[in-house]
PDB file of C-alpha atoms in Angstrom:
ATOM      1  CA  UNK G   1       7.148   4.997 -18.613  1.00  0.00           C
ATOM      2  CA  UNK G   2       2.906   4.339 -17.523  1.00  0.00           C
ATOM      3  CA  UNK G   3       2.415   3.996 -14.220  1.00  0.00           C
ATOM      4  CA  UNK G   4      -0.242   1.061 -13.205  1.00  0.00           C
ATOM      5  CA  UNK G   5      -3.834   2.441 -13.908  1.00  0.00           C
ATOM      6  CA  UNK G   6      -6.853   1.616 -12.576  1.00  0.00           C
ATOM      7  CA  UNK G   7     -10.772   1.782 -14.003  1.00  0.00           C
ATOM      8  CA  UNK G   8     -13.034   3.541 -13.025  1.00  0.00           C
ATOM      9  CA  UNK G   9     -11.456   5.995 -10.415  1.00  0.00           C
ATOM     10  CA  UNK G  10     -15.037   6.221  -8.866  1.00  0.00           C
ATOM     11  CA  UNK G  11     -18.226   3.711  -9.111  1.00  0.00           C
ATOM     12  CA  UNK G  12     -21.522   4.230  -6.333  1.00  0.00           C
ATOM     13  CA  UNK G  13     -22.945   0.939  -6.630  1.00  0.00           C
ATOM     14  CA  UNK G  14     -26.736  -0.150  -4.313  1.00  0.00           C
ATOM     15  CA  UNK G  15     -26.339  -2.709  -1.369  1.00  0.00           C
ATOM     16  CA  UNK G  16     -26.542  -6.122  -3.341  1.00  0.00           C
ATOM     17  CA  UNK G  17     -25.538  -5.410  -6.971  1.00  0.00           C
ATOM     18  CA  UNK G  18     -21.539  -6.690  -7.844  1.00  0.00           C
ATOM     19  CA  UNK G  19     -19.439  -4.738  -9.021  1.00  0.00           C
ATOM     20  CA  UNK G  20     -15.744  -5.161 -11.293  1.00  0.00           C
ATOM     21  CA  UNK G  21     -13.003  -3.150 -10.635  1.00  0.00           C
ATOM     22  CA  UNK G  22      -9.876  -3.160 -13.319  1.00  0.00           C
ATOM     23  CA  UNK G  23      -6.009  -2.408 -13.124  1.00  0.00           C
ATOM     24  CA  UNK G  24      -3.744  -2.496 -16.070  1.00  0.00           C
ATOM     25  CA  UNK G  25       0.457  -3.184 -14.896  1.00  0.00           C
ATOM     26  CA  UNK G  26       3.127  -1.428 -15.321  1.00  0.00           C
ATOM     27  CA  UNK G  27       4.912  -2.310 -18.986  1.00  0.00           C
ATOM     28  CA  UNK G  28       6.912  -5.970 -18.129  1.00  0.00           C
ATOM     29  CA  UNK G  29       5.176  -7.185 -14.266  1.00  0.00           C
ATOM     30  CA  UNK G  30       3.794 -10.551 -13.806  1.00  0.00           C
ATOM     31  CA  UNK G  31       2.027  -9.170 -10.173  1.00  0.00           C
ATOM     32  CA  UNK G  32      -0.423  -7.675  -9.143  1.00  0.00           C
ATOM     33  CA  UNK G  33      -2.072  -7.351  -5.709  1.00  0.00           C
ATOM     34  CA  UNK G  34      -5.172  -6.356  -4.669  1.00  0.00           C
ATOM     35  CA  UNK G  35      -5.882  -3.738  -1.545  1.00  0.00           C
ATOM     36  CA  UNK G  36      -8.868  -2.366   0.492  1.00  0.00           C
ATOM     37  CA  UNK G  37      -8.145   0.884   2.414  1.00  0.00           C
ATOM     38  CA  UNK G  38     -10.630   2.012   4.667  1.00  0.00           C
ATOM     39  CA  UNK G  39     -10.431   4.483   7.486  1.00  0.00           C
ATOM     40  CA  UNK G  40     -10.575   2.385  10.771  1.00  0.00           C
ATOM     41  CA  UNK G  41      -8.851  -1.021   9.165  1.00  0.00           C
ATOM     42  CA  UNK G  42      -5.809   0.935   6.114  1.00  0.00           C
ATOM     43  CA  UNK G  43      -4.670  -0.923   3.996  1.00  0.00           C
ATOM     44  CA  UNK G  44      -5.673  -4.853   4.317  1.00  0.00           C
ATOM     45  CA  UNK G  45      -4.215  -7.268   1.320  1.00  0.00           C
ATOM     46  CA  UNK G  46      -7.160  -8.896  -0.392  1.00  0.00           C
ATOM     47  CA  UNK G  47      -4.809 -11.414  -2.653  1.00  0.00           C
ATOM     48  CA  UNK G  48      -2.226 -11.993  -5.530  1.00  0.00           C
ATOM     49  CA  UNK G  49      -2.259 -13.518  -8.662  1.00  0.00           C
ATOM     50  CA  UNK G  50       1.324 -13.450 -10.064  1.00  0.00           C
ATOM     51  CA  UNK G  51       1.539 -15.362 -14.142  1.00  0.00           C
ATOM     52  CA  UNK G  52      -2.560 -16.155 -14.307  1.00  0.00           C
ATOM     53  CA  UNK G  53      -2.626 -17.923 -10.900  1.00  0.00           C
ATOM     54  CA  UNK G  54      -3.632 -16.544  -7.168  1.00  0.00           C
ATOM     55  CA  UNK G  55      -0.606 -16.970  -5.668  1.00  0.00           C
ATOM     56  CA  UNK G  56      -1.962 -15.236  -2.238  1.00  0.00           C
ATOM     57  CA  UNK G  57      -4.989 -14.839  -0.179  1.00  0.00           C
ATOM     58  CA  UNK G  58      -5.912 -12.452   1.619  1.00  0.00           C
ATOM     59  CA  UNK G  59      -8.671 -13.587   5.214  1.00  0.00           C
ATOM     60  CA  UNK G  60     -11.682 -11.770   3.005  1.00  0.00           C
ATOM     61  CA  UNK G  61     -14.923 -13.351   2.043  1.00  0.00           C
ATOM     62  CA  UNK G  62     -15.421 -15.662  -0.636  1.00  0.00           C
ATOM     63  CA  UNK G  63     -17.807 -12.149  -2.133  1.00  0.00           C
ATOM     64  CA  UNK G  64     -14.213 -11.262  -3.204  1.00  0.00           C
ATOM     65  CA  UNK G  65     -13.325 -12.972  -6.057  1.00  0.00           C
ATOM     66  CA  UNK G  66     -10.271 -11.665  -8.824  1.00  0.00           C
ATOM     67  CA  UNK G  67      -8.234 -13.369 -11.864  1.00  0.00           C
ATOM     68  CA  UNK G  68      -5.671 -12.634 -14.303  1.00  0.00           C
ATOM     69  CA  UNK G  69      -5.169 -12.095 -17.377  1.00  0.00           C
ATOM     70  CA  UNK G  70      -2.172 -13.463 -20.168  1.00  0.00           C
ATOM     71  CA  UNK G  71      -1.629  -9.582 -20.696  1.00  0.00           C
ATOM     72  CA  UNK G  72      -1.262  -8.962 -16.944  1.00  0.00           C
ATOM     73  CA  UNK G  73      -4.418  -7.760 -16.630  1.00  0.00           C
ATOM     74  CA  UNK G  74      -6.467  -8.221 -13.366  1.00  0.00           C
ATOM     75  CA  UNK G  75      -9.414  -7.737 -12.839  1.00  0.00           C
ATOM     76  CA  UNK G  76     -11.270  -7.566  -8.878  1.00  0.00           C
ATOM     77  CA  UNK G  77     -15.031  -8.761  -8.599  1.00  0.00           C
ATOM     78  CA  UNK G  78     -17.088  -7.839  -5.350  1.00  0.00           C
ATOM     79  CA  UNK G  79     -20.412  -9.827  -5.126  1.00  0.00           C
ATOM     80  CA  UNK G  80     -23.398  -9.063  -2.986  1.00  0.00           C
ATOM     81  CA  UNK G  81     -22.082  -5.517  -2.287  1.00  0.00           C
ATOM     82  CA  UNK G  82     -22.456  -4.770   2.092  1.00  0.00           C
ATOM     83  CA  UNK G  83     -22.521  -0.757   2.896  1.00  0.00           C
ATOM     84  CA  UNK G  84     -18.502  -1.764   4.505  1.00  0.00           C
ATOM     85  CA  UNK G  85     -17.332  -3.184   1.366  1.00  0.00           C
ATOM     86  CA  UNK G  86     -17.194   1.315   0.690  1.00  0.00           C
ATOM     87  CA  UNK G  87     -13.558   1.445   0.483  1.00  0.00           C
ATOM     88  CA  UNK G  88     -10.709   2.480  -1.692  1.00  0.00           C
ATOM     89  CA  UNK G  89      -9.404  -0.256  -3.701  1.00  0.00           C
ATOM     90  CA  UNK G  90      -5.594  -0.357  -4.600  1.00  0.00           C
ATOM     91  CA  UNK G  91      -4.034  -2.430  -7.118  1.00  0.00           C
ATOM     92  CA  UNK G  92      -0.481  -2.547  -7.777  1.00  0.00           C
ATOM     93  CA  UNK G  93       2.592  -4.375  -9.632  1.00  0.00           C
ATOM     94  CA  UNK G  94       6.427  -5.919  -8.899  1.00  0.00           C
ATOM     95  CA  UNK G  95       8.406  -7.217 -11.511  1.00  0.00           C
ATOM     96  CA  UNK G  96       9.817 -10.012  -8.932  1.00  0.00           C
ATOM     97  CA  UNK G  97       7.155  -9.481  -6.328  1.00  0.00           C
ATOM     98  CA  UNK G  98       8.681  -7.271  -3.814  1.00  0.00           C
ATOM     99  CA  UNK G  99       8.592  -3.826  -4.550  1.00  0.00           C
ATOM    100  CA  UNK G 100       5.258  -2.846  -5.075  1.00  0.00           C
ATOM    101  CA  UNK G 101       3.716  -0.010  -7.484  1.00  0.00           C
ATOM    102  CA  UNK G 102       0.356   0.941  -6.392  1.00  0.00           C
ATOM    103  CA  UNK G 103      -2.519   2.919  -9.053  1.00  0.00           C
ATOM    104  CA  UNK G 104      -4.528   5.611  -7.992  1.00  0.00           C
ATOM    105  CA  UNK G 105      -6.856   3.742  -6.315  1.00  0.00           C
ATOM    106  CA  UNK G 106     -11.156   2.912  -7.337  1.00  0.00           C
ATOM    107  CA  UNK G 107     -12.882   4.455  -4.622  1.00  0.00           C
ATOM    108  CA  UNK G 108     -15.972   2.463  -4.005  1.00  0.00           C
ATOM    109  CA  UNK G 109     -19.268   3.637  -1.997  1.00  0.00           C
ATOM    110  CA  UNK G 110     -21.807   1.812  -1.427  1.00  0.00           C
ATOM    111  CA  UNK G 111     -25.330   3.411  -0.410  1.00  0.00           C
TER     112      UNK G 111
ATOM    113  CA  UNK W   1       0.114 -13.130  13.683  1.00  0.00           C
ATOM    114  CA  UNK W   2       2.823 -10.782  11.726  1.00  0.00           C
ATOM    115  CA  UNK W   3       2.054  -6.913  13.309  1.00  0.00           C
ATOM    116  CA  UNK W   4       3.086  -3.161  12.509  1.00  0.00           C
ATOM    117  CA  UNK W   5       2.828  -0.419  14.240  1.00  0.00           C
ATOM    118  CA  UNK W   6       3.165   3.421  13.553  1.00  0.00           C
ATOM    119  CA  UNK W   7       4.287   6.148  15.562  1.00  0.00           C
ATOM    120  CA  UNK W   8       3.314   9.168  16.100  1.00  0.00           C
ATOM    121  CA  UNK W   9      -0.083   8.435  14.608  1.00  0.00           C
ATOM    122  CA  UNK W  10       0.375  12.137  13.471  1.00  0.00           C
ATOM    123  CA  UNK W  11       3.159  14.352  13.602  1.00  0.00           C
ATOM    124  CA  UNK W  12       2.996  18.332  13.073  1.00  0.00           C
ATOM    125  CA  UNK W  13       6.436  19.946  12.643  1.00  0.00           C
ATOM    126  CA  UNK W  14       7.416  23.798  11.346  1.00  0.00           C
ATOM    127  CA  UNK W  15       9.440  24.114   8.250  1.00  0.00           C
ATOM    128  CA  UNK W  16      12.617  23.114   8.850  1.00  0.00           C
ATOM    129  CA  UNK W  17      11.882  21.216  11.913  1.00  0.00           C
ATOM    130  CA  UNK W  18      13.623  17.246  11.346  1.00  0.00           C
ATOM    131  CA  UNK W  19      12.032  14.221  13.562  1.00  0.00           C
ATOM    132  CA  UNK W  20      12.225  11.370  13.359  1.00  0.00           C
ATOM    133  CA  UNK W  21       8.741   8.421  12.295  1.00  0.00           C
ATOM    134  CA  UNK W  22       8.871   5.188  13.594  1.00  0.00           C
ATOM    135  CA  UNK W  23       7.411   1.372  12.932  1.00  0.00           C
ATOM    136  CA  UNK W  24       8.047  -1.043  15.506  1.00  0.00           C
ATOM    137  CA  UNK W  25       6.965  -4.917  13.907  1.00  0.00           C
ATOM    138  CA  UNK W  26       6.905  -8.634  15.094  1.00  0.00           C
ATOM    139  CA  UNK W  27       6.953 -11.213  12.516  1.00  0.00           C
ATOM    140  CA  UNK W  28       7.919 -14.385  11.542  1.00  0.00           C
ATOM    141  CA  UNK W  29      10.842 -13.682   8.847  1.00  0.00           C
ATOM    142  CA  UNK W  30      11.663 -10.181   7.428  1.00  0.00           C
ATOM    143  CA  UNK W  31      11.611 -10.415   3.978  1.00  0.00           C
ATOM    144  CA  UNK W  32      11.680  -6.996   3.355  1.00  0.00           C
ATOM    145  CA  UNK W  33      10.641  -3.444   4.913  1.00  0.00           C
ATOM    146  CA  UNK W  34       8.294  -0.847   2.598  1.00  0.00           C
ATOM    147  CA  UNK W  35       8.328   2.987   3.257  1.00  0.00           C
ATOM    148  CA  UNK W  36       5.442   4.510   1.059  1.00  0.00           C
ATOM    149  CA  UNK W  37       4.526   7.842   1.111  1.00  0.00           C
ATOM    150  CA  UNK W  38       0.381   8.807   0.797  1.00  0.00           C
ATOM    151  CA  UNK W  39      -1.190  11.670  -0.947  1.00  0.00           C
ATOM    152  CA  UNK W  40      -5.183  12.197  -0.123  1.00  0.00           C
ATOM    153  CA  UNK W  41      -7.340  10.600  -2.169  1.00  0.00           C
ATOM    154  CA  UNK W  42      -3.998   8.412  -3.741  1.00  0.00           C
ATOM    155  CA  UNK W  43      -2.249   5.296  -4.370  1.00  0.00           C
ATOM    156  CA  UNK W  44       0.871   4.864  -1.825  1.00  0.00           C
ATOM    157  CA  UNK W  45       4.075   6.138  -3.635  1.00  0.00           C
ATOM    158  CA  UNK W  46       6.283   4.053  -3.322  1.00  0.00           C
ATOM    159  CA  UNK W  47       9.785   5.182  -1.572  1.00  0.00           C
ATOM    160  CA  UNK W  48      12.423   2.684   0.225  1.00  0.00           C
ATOM    161  CA  UNK W  49      13.034  -1.202   0.370  1.00  0.00           C
ATOM    162  CA  UNK W  50      15.171  -2.135   3.677  1.00  0.00           C
ATOM    163  CA  UNK W  51      15.791  -5.922   3.540  1.00  0.00           C
ATOM    164  CA  UNK W  52      18.848  -6.301   6.430  1.00  0.00           C
ATOM    165  CA  UNK W  53      19.195  -4.616   9.745  1.00  0.00           C
ATOM    166  CA  UNK W  54      21.744  -1.981   9.577  1.00  0.00           C
ATOM    167  CA  UNK W  55      20.628  -1.271   6.008  1.00  0.00           C
ATOM    168  CA  UNK W  56      19.834   2.912   5.477  1.00  0.00           C
ATOM    169  CA  UNK W  57      18.757   4.503   2.354  1.00  0.00           C
ATOM    170  CA  UNK W  58      18.510   7.853   1.163  1.00  0.00           C
ATOM    171  CA  UNK W  59      16.425   9.995  -1.074  1.00  0.00           C
ATOM    172  CA  UNK W  60      16.248  13.885  -0.727  1.00  0.00           C
ATOM    173  CA  UNK W  61      15.222  15.369   2.719  1.00  0.00           C
ATOM    174  CA  UNK W  62      14.500  11.066   3.804  1.00  0.00           C
ATOM    175  CA  UNK W  63      16.207   8.621   5.094  1.00  0.00           C
ATOM    176  CA  UNK W  64      15.401   5.287   6.519  1.00  0.00           C
ATOM    177  CA  UNK W  65      17.529   3.308   8.425  1.00  0.00           C
ATOM    178  CA  UNK W  66      16.550  -0.454   9.355  1.00  0.00           C
ATOM    179  CA  UNK W  67      17.394  -2.431  12.392  1.00  0.00           C
ATOM    180  CA  UNK W  68      16.081  -5.936  13.773  1.00  0.00           C
ATOM    181  CA  UNK W  69      13.037  -4.773  15.111  1.00  0.00           C
ATOM    182  CA  UNK W  70      11.965  -1.283  13.932  1.00  0.00           C
ATOM    183  CA  UNK W  71      12.805   0.852  10.665  1.00  0.00           C
ATOM    184  CA  UNK W  72      13.335   4.917  11.117  1.00  0.00           C
ATOM    185  CA  UNK W  73      12.111   7.425   8.037  1.00  0.00           C
ATOM    186  CA  UNK W  74      14.601  10.497   8.949  1.00  0.00           C
ATOM    187  CA  UNK W  75      13.330  13.286   7.481  1.00  0.00           C
ATOM    188  CA  UNK W  76      15.522  16.540   7.815  1.00  0.00           C
ATOM    189  CA  UNK W  77      14.328  19.770   6.919  1.00  0.00           C
ATOM    190  CA  UNK W  78      11.132  19.293   6.052  1.00  0.00           C
ATOM    191  CA  UNK W  79       9.289  21.599   4.089  1.00  0.00           C
ATOM    192  CA  UNK W  80       5.508  21.943   3.363  1.00  0.00           C
ATOM    193  CA  UNK W  81       5.501  19.568   0.063  1.00  0.00           C
ATOM    194  CA  UNK W  82       6.210  16.773   2.711  1.00  0.00           C
ATOM    195  CA  UNK W  83       3.166  16.798   4.301  1.00  0.00           C
ATOM    196  CA  UNK W  84       1.161  13.764   3.994  1.00  0.00           C
ATOM    197  CA  UNK W  85       0.586   9.676   5.397  1.00  0.00           C
ATOM    198  CA  UNK W  86       3.338   7.783   5.256  1.00  0.00           C
ATOM    199  CA  UNK W  87       3.475   3.976   5.421  1.00  0.00           C
ATOM    200  CA  UNK W  88       5.043   1.432   6.658  1.00  0.00           C
ATOM    201  CA  UNK W  89       4.718  -2.208   5.318  1.00  0.00           C
ATOM    202  CA  UNK W  90       6.501  -5.648   5.751  1.00  0.00           C
ATOM    203  CA  UNK W  91       6.811  -8.578   3.002  1.00  0.00           C
ATOM    204  CA  UNK W  92       7.056 -11.891   4.922  1.00  0.00           C
ATOM    205  CA  UNK W  93       6.581 -14.216   2.294  1.00  0.00           C
ATOM    206  CA  UNK W  94       6.870 -15.126  -1.040  1.00  0.00           C
ATOM    207  CA  UNK W  95       4.622 -13.035  -3.308  1.00  0.00           C
ATOM    208  CA  UNK W  96       3.582  -9.294  -3.096  1.00  0.00           C
ATOM    209  CA  UNK W  97       2.097  -9.685   0.364  1.00  0.00           C
ATOM    210  CA  UNK W  98       2.376  -6.720   2.576  1.00  0.00           C
ATOM    211  CA  UNK W  99       1.039  -5.519   5.728  1.00  0.00           C
ATOM    212  CA  UNK W 100       0.791  -2.119   6.609  1.00  0.00           C
ATOM    213  CA  UNK W 101       0.587  -0.150   9.864  1.00  0.00           C
ATOM    214  CA  UNK W 102      -1.748   2.345   9.775  1.00  0.00           C
ATOM    215  CA  UNK W 103       0.645   5.444   9.019  1.00  0.00           C
ATOM    216  CA  UNK W 104       1.959   8.451   9.929  1.00  0.00           C
ATOM    217  CA  UNK W 105       0.139  11.997   9.420  1.00  0.00           C
ATOM    218  CA  UNK W 106       2.564  14.508   8.677  1.00  0.00           C
ATOM    219  CA  UNK W 107       1.956  18.456   8.718  1.00  0.00           C
ATOM    220  CA  UNK W 108       4.639  20.777   7.620  1.00  0.00           C
ATOM    221  CA  UNK W 109       3.682  23.872   8.483  1.00  0.00           C
ATOM    222  CA  UNK W 110       5.395  26.681   6.824  1.00  0.00           C
TER     223      UNK W 110
END
């Protein structure tokens, strides 16, 4: 079966712009989580959505937001981009809330 | 605060040389411990979930074990294709909120 699909794979944005990343979970999975991965901080939890509701949120500023649609697809938005937002953004889906399966990620570069 | 510490940070092995990676954790109520493998530029690939002390799981050359304070990932007779970063993560509350360690970068030389 198809895995977690993230689009786009690569993005280059300018400071101050905003960006929207997309994630299609594994069919039947209702939980979608987002993570930021950087060389210095490792993998850090951003937020989790389950049945269109944000169930969990990490310690990131309000510039980072997300949503989930009725078909479980999720989007993540970052406004007023900063250089430090450059990272690999990973989406993970799960059936029950455990055993998360990750997508290939979106590599965001802010210049 | 939940903490996950992996050691060593990097490990170089010769093909066939078995070894173990360590993941120690300090959490308030473990729901599950997860091991992932990550290749450069790719997302983490799920390997194992362990739920209780004493539990063991195996997959090919990998075996994961769990105690009340740490988990080990044993690699038996590794091959060059086992080279990757191995990540450990814990879940302590409902929902997919995983706290990750920094990872162990494994290199297996032919």
